[in-house]
CSV table of C-alpha atoms in Angstrom, one decimal:
chain,number,residue,atom,x,y,z
A,1,TYR,CA,26.5,203.6,102.3
A,2,VAL,CA,27.0,207.4,102.2
A,3,ARG,CA,29.2,207.5,105.2
A,4,VAL,CA,31.3,204.3,104.7
A,5,GLY,CA,30.3,202.1,101.7
A,6,LEU,CA,30.9,204.8,99.1
A,7,LYS,CA,34.5,205.4,100.3
A,8,GLU,CA,35.1,201.6,100.3
A,9,GLY,CA,34.0,201.3,96.7
A,10,ARG,CA,30.9,199.2,97.4
A,11,PRO,CA,28.0,199.2,95.0
A,12,ALA,CA,24.9,201.1,96.2
A,13,ARG,CA,22.9,197.9,96.1
A,14,PRO,CA,24.1,194.4,96.2
A,15,SER,CA,24.0,192.9,92.7
A,16,SER,CA,23.2,189.4,93.7
A,17,PRO,CA,22.3,187.1,96.6
A,18,SER,CA,26.0,186.1,96.8
A,19,ALA,CA,26.9,189.8,97.3
A,20,ASP,CA,24.4,190.0,100.1
A,21,GLN,CA,26.0,186.9,101.7
A,22,GLN,CA,29.5,188.4,101.4
A,23,LEU,CA,28.3,191.7,103.0
A,24,SER,CA,26.7,189.7,105.8
A,25,LYS,CA,29.9,187.8,106.5
A,26,ARG,CA,31.9,191.0,106.5
A,27,VAL,CA,29.5,192.7,108.9
A,28,ARG,CA,29.4,189.7,111.2
A,29,LYS,CA,33.2,189.6,111.3
A,30,ASP,CA,33.2,193.3,112.3
A,31,CYS,CA,30.6,192.7,115.1
A,32,ARG,CA,31.4,194.0,118.5
A,33,ARG,CA,31.0,191.4,121.2
A,34,ILE,CA,29.5,192.7,124.5
A,35,VAL,CA,29.2,190.6,127.6
A,36,PHE,CA,26.6,191.9,130.0
A,37,ILE,CA,27.1,190.8,133.6
A,38,SER,CA,24.2,191.1,136.0
A,39,GLY,CA,24.8,191.2,139.8
A,40,GLU,CA,21.1,190.8,140.5
A,41,PRO,CA,19.4,188.7,137.7
A,42,GLU,CA,16.4,188.0,139.9
A,43,THR,CA,15.4,191.7,140.5
A,44,PRO,CA,13.3,194.0,138.3
A,45,GLY,CA,16.4,196.2,137.7
A,46,HIS,CA,17.8,193.4,135.6
A,47,GLN,CA,15.1,193.9,133.0
A,48,TYR,CA,15.9,197.7,132.8
A,49,ARG,CA,19.6,197.7,133.1
A,50,ILE,CA,20.6,194.5,131.3
A,51,LEU,CA,17.9,192.9,129.2
A,52,ASN,CA,16.4,196.1,127.7
A,53,LEU,CA,19.9,197.5,126.9
A,54,ALA,CA,21.2,194.2,125.5
A,55,THR,CA,18.2,193.5,123.2
A,56,VAL,CA,18.1,197.0,121.7
A,57,LEU,CA,21.5,196.6,120.1
A,58,ALA,CA,21.4,195.8,116.4
A,59,PRO,CA,22.4,192.2,116.0
A,60,GLN,CA,24.2,192.9,112.7
A,61,PHE,CA,26.6,195.1,114.6
A,62,PHE,CA,26.7,193.6,118.1
A,63,GLU,CA,26.9,190.1,119.5
A,64,THR,CA,25.6,190.1,123.1
A,65,VAL,CA,26.0,187.6,125.8
A,66,ILE,CA,24.2,187.8,129.2
A,67,MET,CA,25.4,186.1,132.3
A,68,SER,CA,25.0,186.5,136.1
A,69,SER,CA,28.0,187.4,138.2
A,70,SER,CA,27.9,183.9,139.7
A,71,GLU,CA,28.6,182.4,136.3
A,72,ILE,CA,31.8,184.3,135.8
A,73,PRO,CA,34.3,181.5,136.7
A,74,GLN,CA,32.7,179.0,134.4
A,75,ARG,CA,32.4,181.5,131.5
A,76,ILE,CA,35.7,183.4,131.7
A,77,SER,CA,36.6,182.4,128.1
A,78,GLU,CA,33.5,184.2,126.8
A,79,ILE,CA,34.6,187.3,128.8
A,80,ALA,CA,38.1,187.1,127.4
A,81,ALA,CA,36.6,187.1,123.8
A,82,ALA,CA,34.6,190.3,124.4
A,83,ASP,CA,35.2,193.8,123.1
A,84,LEU,CA,33.3,195.3,126.0
A,85,ILE,CA,32.3,194.0,129.5
A,86,TRP,CA,29.1,195.7,130.7
A,87,ILE,CA,28.8,195.2,134.5
A,88,TRP,CA,25.6,196.0,136.5
A,89,ARG,CA,25.4,195.9,140.3
A,90,THR,CA,28.3,193.5,140.8
A,91,ARG,CA,30.7,193.6,143.6
A,92,LEU,CA,34.5,193.0,143.7
A,93,SER,CA,35.2,189.4,144.7
A,94,ALA,CA,37.7,186.7,143.9
A,95,GLU,CA,35.6,185.8,140.8
A,96,THR,CA,35.1,189.4,139.5
A,97,ALA,CA,38.8,190.1,140.1
A,98,GLY,CA,39.4,187.3,137.6
A,99,LEU,CA,37.0,189.1,135.3
A,100,VAL,CA,38.9,192.3,135.4
A,101,THR,CA,42.2,190.5,134.7
A,102,ALA,CA,40.7,188.6,131.7
A,103,ALA,CA,39.2,191.8,130.3
A,104,ARG,CA,42.5,193.7,130.7
A,105,ASP,CA,44.6,190.8,129.2
A,106,ALA,CA,42.2,190.7,126.2
A,107,GLY,CA,42.2,194.5,125.7
A,108,ALA,CA,38.4,194.7,126.4
A,109,ALA,CA,36.9,197.9,127.8
A,110,ILE,CA,35.0,197.7,131.1
A,111,LEU,CA,31.8,199.6,131.7
A,112,TYR,CA,30.1,199.7,135.1
A,113,ASP,CA,26.4,200.5,135.2
A,114,ILE,CA,24.8,201.4,138.5
A,115,ASP,CA,21.3,202.6,139.3
A,116,ASP,CA,21.5,203.5,142.9
A,117,LEU,CA,24.0,205.0,145.4
A,118,MET,CA,25.3,201.6,146.3
A,119,PHE,CA,28.9,202.8,145.8
A,120,ARG,CA,28.6,205.1,148.9
A,121,PRO,CA,29.1,202.8,151.9
A,122,GLU,CA,28.7,205.8,154.3
A,123,LEU,CA,25.0,205.9,153.3
A,124,ALA,CA,24.4,202.4,154.4
A,125,VAL,CA,22.8,203.2,157.7
A,126,ALA,CA,19.3,202.3,159.0
A,127,GLU,CA,18.2,206.0,159.3
A,128,LEU,CA,18.7,206.4,155.6
A,129,ILE,CA,17.9,203.0,154.2
A,130,ASP,CA,14.7,201.6,155.7
A,131,GLY,CA,15.4,198.2,154.2
A,132,ILE,CA,18.3,197.7,156.6
A,133,ARG,CA,15.9,197.9,159.5
A,134,THR,CA,12.9,196.1,158.0
A,135,GLN,CA,15.0,193.2,156.7
A,136,ASN,CA,17.1,193.0,159.9
A,137,ILE,CA,20.4,193.4,158.0
A,138,SER,CA,23.4,194.7,159.8
A,139,GLU,CA,24.7,198.1,158.7
A,140,ALA,CA,28.3,196.7,158.7
A,141,GLU,CA,27.1,194.0,156.2
A,142,VAL,CA,25.6,196.4,153.8
A,143,GLN,CA,28.6,198.8,154.1
A,144,LYS,CA,30.9,196.0,153.3
A,145,PHE,CA,28.8,195.1,150.2
A,146,TYR,CA,28.7,198.8,149.1
A,147,THR,CA,32.5,199.0,149.5
A,148,ALA,CA,32.9,195.9,147.3
A,149,ILE,CA,30.6,197.6,144.7
A,150,ARG,CA,32.7,200.7,144.8
A,151,LEU,CA,35.9,198.8,144.4
A,152,LEU,CA,34.7,197.2,141.2
A,153,LEU,CA,33.2,200.4,139.9
A,154,VAL,CA,36.6,202.2,140.2
A,155,GLU,CA,38.2,199.4,138.1
A,156,ALA,CA,35.9,200.4,135.2
A,157,ASP,CA,37.0,202.5,132.2
A,158,ARG,CA,33.7,204.4,132.3
A,159,CYS,CA,30.3,204.2,133.8
A,160,THR,CA,26.6,204.6,133.0
A,161,ALA,CA,23.6,205.6,135.2
A,162,PRO,CA,19.9,206.1,134.6
A,163,THR,CA,19.8,209.7,136.0
A,164,ILE,CA,21.8,212.9,136.0
A,165,PRO,CA,22.1,213.2,139.8
A,166,LEU,CA,23.5,209.7,140.0
A,167,ALA,CA,25.9,210.3,137.1
A,168,ARG,CA,27.1,213.4,139.0
A,169,GLU,CA,27.9,211.3,142.1
A,170,ILE,CA,29.8,208.8,140.0
A,171,ARG,CA,31.8,211.6,138.3
A,172,LYS,CA,33.1,212.6,141.8
A,173,LEU,CA,35.1,209.4,141.6
A,174,HIS,CA,36.7,210.7,138.4
A,175,LYS,CA,34.9,208.3,136.2
A,176,PRO,CA,33.5,209.4,132.8
A,177,THR,CA,29.8,208.7,133.1
A,178,THR,CA,27.0,208.7,130.6
A,179,VAL,CA,23.3,208.8,131.4
A,180,ILE,CA,21.2,206.0,129.9
A,181,PRO,CA,17.6,206.4,131.2
A,182,ASN,CA,15.5,203.3,132.0
A,183,GLY,CA,13.3,202.4,129.1
A,184,PHE,CA,10.9,199.7,128.1
A,185,ASP,CA,10.7,197.0,125.5
A,186,THR,CA,8.3,196.6,122.6
A,187,LYS,CA,6.1,194.1,124.5
A,188,THR,CA,5.7,196.5,127.4
A,189,ARG,CA,4.8,199.4,125.0
A,190,ASP,CA,2.3,197.2,123.2
A,191,SER,CA,0.7,196.1,126.5
A,192,ALA,CA,0.4,199.7,127.6
A,193,ARG,CA,-1.2,200.8,124.4
A,194,SER,CA,-3.7,197.9,124.5
A,195,ALA,CA,-4.6,198.8,128.1
A,196,MET,CA,-5.2,202.5,127.1
A,197,ARG,CA,-7.7,201.6,124.3
A,198,PRO,CA,-10.5,200.5,126.5
């Protein structure tokens, strides 16, 4: 009220339920729509980098939509109606190229969130990434995947990462980057507190 409502001439308190309803409609109209796109919805990182971030946003100010990257072609109209497209661990492909086009045509901002050095294809070698060897994946395959990640990342207007060193690496690509650390939800906090009591 002090920052905005007073200047707009609003009363300090709604005078009736109908005033509450009108305020609710006005706020809803002014909601920002954010579409979260997850490249790996089946992994633990999806909880930290998509679900936790999407559910912490105040619903009176933000409308959130969550989808996997495989759903993009079927849900392109939802993407075109967004104010912000929040992409996590998704690679450039024919489908995601359509996403970039739809976002640009609609005037939506694109934010790319990454929580690993997956945008550095030169690091995708067995001596640095043990999973390449243990899962019997070819280095060339992983390097191609990392290159596709990097190509979509550089299409973004800005980026986010969970750590300062990772943000520094992204900034080398001349992308403004903000650190948003991994967090936890209320259910996890309550479980941890309950476990500590005994």
